[in-house]
């Protein structure tokens, strides 16, 4: 949906599941989506996970020390991801926020392919945290719902979700409002 609003989607799924007008297969599919959809909602603490950094060390989401963290799940070669990265790199507002250490960006490739990730590293700015989910925990354990890439979350200093599956316009609006 262009609305990309999980709150609306959750209501629709609940209505579909209880409607009695869908097939058993559809009901099963929607029932399995609902718990995933309910994870990492705004106001909740983001689910922690480990990732490999470009320097070879492993870190986790909660170890990022910043007033705000922009968590971006990306796919190397994804044109929308590349546009998003380019926009952030060229936006003076993001430069200012990043420059005063009010924001850190964690870009994570969740599919775990080391070769693809290494070959794509030159596309991620060096002052961002570029992570690889080597075990594919985010995807395999359903820690985050990644419907399309990039999937963007904005977190506060305590890793509480401010924006879920958002877009850059919403992120910009948030920073303009504070």
CSV table of C-alpha atoms in Angstrom, one decimal:
chain,number,residue,atom,x,y,z
A,1,UNK,CA,0.0,0.0,0.0
A,2,UNK,CA,1.2,3.5,-0.7
A,3,UNK,CA,0.1,4.4,2.8
A,4,UNK,CA,2.6,1.9,4.3
A,5,UNK,CA,0.7,2.1,7.6
A,6,UNK,CA,0.8,-1.0,9.7
A,7,UNK,CA,-1.9,0.3,12.0
A,8,UNK,CA,-4.3,0.4,9.1
A,9,UNK,CA,-3.0,-3.0,7.8
A,10,UNK,CA,-3.5,-4.6,11.3
A,11,UNK,CA,-7.1,-3.5,11.4
A,12,UNK,CA,-7.7,-4.8,7.9
A,13,UNK,CA,-6.1,-8.2,8.7
A,14,UNK,CA,-8.2,-8.5,11.9
A,15,UNK,CA,-11.4,-7.8,10.0
A,16,UNK,CA,-10.4,-10.3,7.2
A,17,UNK,CA,-9.6,-13.0,9.7
A,18,UNK,CA,-12.9,-12.6,11.6
A,19,UNK,CA,-15.0,-12.1,8.5
A,20,UNK,CA,-15.6,-15.7,7.6
A,21,UNK,CA,-15.4,-14.7,3.9
A,22,UNK,CA,-11.8,-15.8,3.1
A,23,UNK,CA,-10.5,-19.2,2.4
A,24,UNK,CA,-8.8,-21.3,5.1
A,25,UNK,CA,-5.4,-20.8,3.4
A,26,UNK,CA,-5.9,-17.0,3.3
A,27,UNK,CA,-6.9,-17.1,7.0
A,28,UNK,CA,-3.8,-19.0,7.9
A,29,UNK,CA,-1.6,-16.7,6.0
A,30,UNK,CA,-3.2,-13.6,7.6
A,31,UNK,CA,-3.0,-15.1,11.0
A,32,UNK,CA,0.7,-15.8,10.6
A,33,UNK,CA,1.3,-12.2,9.4
A,34,UNK,CA,-0.5,-10.5,12.3
A,35,UNK,CA,2.1,-11.3,15.1
A,36,UNK,CA,4.9,-10.1,12.8
A,37,UNK,CA,3.0,-6.9,12.0
A,38,UNK,CA,2.5,-6.2,15.7
A,39,UNK,CA,6.3,-6.3,16.4
A,40,UNK,CA,8.3,-3.1,16.8
A,41,UNK,CA,5.3,-0.8,16.8
A,42,UNK,CA,5.8,2.9,17.6
A,43,UNK,CA,6.2,3.3,21.3
A,44,UNK,CA,7.8,-0.1,21.9
A,45,UNK,CA,11.4,-1.0,22.3
A,46,UNK,CA,12.9,-2.2,19.0
A,47,UNK,CA,13.9,-5.9,18.9
A,48,UNK,CA,17.6,-6.2,19.4
A,49,UNK,CA,19.8,-8.3,16.9
A,50,UNK,CA,23.4,-8.8,16.2
A,51,UNK,CA,25.2,-7.8,13.0
A,52,UNK,CA,28.7,-8.0,11.5
A,53,UNK,CA,30.4,-4.6,10.9
A,54,UNK,CA,32.8,-3.8,8.1
A,55,UNK,CA,35.8,-4.0,10.6
A,56,UNK,CA,34.9,-7.6,11.3
A,57,UNK,CA,33.5,-7.0,14.8
A,58,UNK,CA,30.0,-8.0,15.8
A,59,UNK,CA,27.7,-5.5,17.5
A,60,UNK,CA,24.0,-5.2,18.3
A,61,UNK,CA,21.4,-2.6,17.8
A,62,UNK,CA,21.2,-1.6,21.5
A,63,UNK,CA,24.9,-0.8,21.6
A,64,UNK,CA,24.5,2.2,19.3
A,65,UNK,CA,24.9,5.3,21.5
A,66,UNK,CA,23.1,8.2,19.9
A,67,UNK,CA,20.0,10.3,20.6
A,68,UNK,CA,18.4,8.9,17.5
A,69,UNK,CA,19.1,5.8,15.3
A,70,UNK,CA,17.9,5.4,11.8
A,71,UNK,CA,17.7,1.7,11.1
A,72,UNK,CA,17.5,0.9,7.4
A,73,UNK,CA,17.2,-2.6,6.0
A,74,UNK,CA,18.5,-2.5,2.5
A,75,UNK,CA,19.2,-4.8,-0.5
A,76,UNK,CA,22.3,-4.3,-2.5
A,77,UNK,CA,21.4,-3.3,-6.1
A,78,UNK,CA,17.9,-2.2,-5.1
A,79,UNK,CA,17.2,1.0,-7.0
A,80,UNK,CA,14.9,2.5,-4.3
A,81,UNK,CA,17.6,1.7,-1.7
A,82,UNK,CA,20.2,3.5,-3.9
A,83,UNK,CA,17.9,6.5,-4.3
A,84,UNK,CA,17.4,6.6,-0.5
A,85,UNK,CA,21.1,6.4,0.2
A,86,UNK,CA,21.8,9.1,-2.3
A,87,UNK,CA,19.1,11.4,-0.9
A,88,UNK,CA,20.4,11.0,2.7
A,89,UNK,CA,24.0,11.7,1.5
A,90,UNK,CA,23.0,14.8,-0.4
A,91,UNK,CA,20.5,16.3,2.1
A,92,UNK,CA,21.9,19.2,4.2
A,93,UNK,CA,19.5,18.4,7.0
A,94,UNK,CA,20.8,14.9,7.4
A,95,UNK,CA,24.3,16.2,7.2
A,96,UNK,CA,23.7,18.6,10.1
A,97,UNK,CA,22.0,15.9,12.3
A,98,UNK,CA,24.8,13.4,11.5
A,99,UNK,CA,27.5,16.0,12.0
A,100,UNK,CA,26.4,16.9,15.5
A,101,UNK,CA,26.1,13.2,16.4
A,102,UNK,CA,22.4,13.5,17.1
A,103,UNK,CA,21.7,10.6,14.6
A,104,UNK,CA,23.5,7.4,13.7
A,105,UNK,CA,22.5,5.4,10.7
A,106,UNK,CA,22.6,1.6,10.8
A,107,UNK,CA,22.2,0.2,7.3
A,108,UNK,CA,21.7,-3.6,7.5
A,109,UNK,CA,21.7,-6.1,4.7
A,110,UNK,CA,19.5,-8.8,6.3
A,111,UNK,CA,20.0,-11.6,3.7
A,112,UNK,CA,23.4,-12.7,5.0
A,113,UNK,CA,25.4,-13.1,1.7
A,114,UNK,CA,28.9,-12.0,2.7
A,115,UNK,CA,30.2,-11.6,-0.9
A,116,UNK,CA,27.3,-9.5,-2.0
A,117,UNK,CA,27.6,-7.3,1.1
A,118,UNK,CA,31.3,-6.8,0.7
A,119,UNK,CA,31.0,-5.9,-2.9
A,120,UNK,CA,28.4,-3.3,-2.0
A,121,UNK,CA,30.2,-1.7,0.9
A,122,UNK,CA,31.5,1.2,-1.3
A,123,UNK,CA,27.9,2.4,-1.7
A,124,UNK,CA,27.3,2.9,2.0
A,125,UNK,CA,28.9,6.0,3.4
A,126,UNK,CA,31.8,5.3,5.7
A,127,UNK,CA,30.4,7.3,8.6
A,128,UNK,CA,27.3,5.1,8.6
A,129,UNK,CA,27.3,1.7,10.4
A,130,UNK,CA,27.1,-0.9,7.7
A,131,UNK,CA,25.9,-4.2,9.1
A,132,UNK,CA,25.4,-7.7,7.8
A,133,UNK,CA,23.0,-10.1,9.4
A,134,UNK,CA,25.2,-13.1,8.9
A,135,UNK,CA,22.8,-15.6,10.5
A,136,UNK,CA,19.8,-14.0,8.8
A,137,UNK,CA,18.2,-13.8,12.2
A,138,UNK,CA,16.0,-10.7,11.3
A,139,UNK,CA,14.4,-12.6,8.4
A,140,UNK,CA,14.4,-16.2,9.7
A,141,UNK,CA,13.1,-15.4,13.1
A,142,UNK,CA,10.8,-12.7,11.9
A,143,UNK,CA,12.3,-10.0,14.1
A,144,UNK,CA,11.2,-7.2,11.7
A,145,UNK,CA,8.7,-7.2,8.9
A,146,UNK,CA,10.5,-6.3,5.8
A,147,UNK,CA,7.9,-6.0,3.1
A,148,UNK,CA,10.1,-4.0,0.7
A,149,UNK,CA,13.5,-2.4,0.8
A,150,UNK,CA,14.5,-0.1,2.1
A,151,UNK,CA,12.6,-0.6,5.3
A,152,UNK,CA,13.2,2.4,7.6
A,153,UNK,CA,12.8,2.7,11.4
A,154,UNK,CA,13.6,5.7,13.5
A,155,UNK,CA,14.5,5.0,17.1
A,156,UNK,CA,15.2,7.2,20.1
A,157,UNK,CA,18.2,6.9,22.4
A,158,UNK,CA,16.6,4.0,24.3
A,159,UNK,CA,15.8,2.2,21.0
A,160,UNK,CA,12.1,2.9,21.4
A,161,UNK,CA,10.5,3.0,17.9
A,162,UNK,CA,9.4,6.4,16.8
A,163,UNK,CA,8.6,5.6,13.2
A,164,UNK,CA,8.1,2.1,11.8
A,165,UNK,CA,8.5,1.1,8.1
A,166,UNK,CA,8.6,4.8,7.3
A,167,UNK,CA,9.9,6.9,4.5
A,168,UNK,CA,12.4,9.7,4.5
A,169,UNK,CA,9.7,12.4,4.3
A,170,UNK,CA,8.3,11.2,7.6
A,171,UNK,CA,11.8,11.1,9.1
A,172,UNK,CA,12.4,14.7,7.9
A,173,UNK,CA,9.1,15.9,9.3
A,174,UNK,CA,9.9,14.3,12.6
A,175,UNK,CA,13.3,16.2,12.9
A,176,UNK,CA,11.7,19.4,11.7
A,177,UNK,CA,9.1,19.1,14.5
A,178,UNK,CA,11.6,18.8,17.3
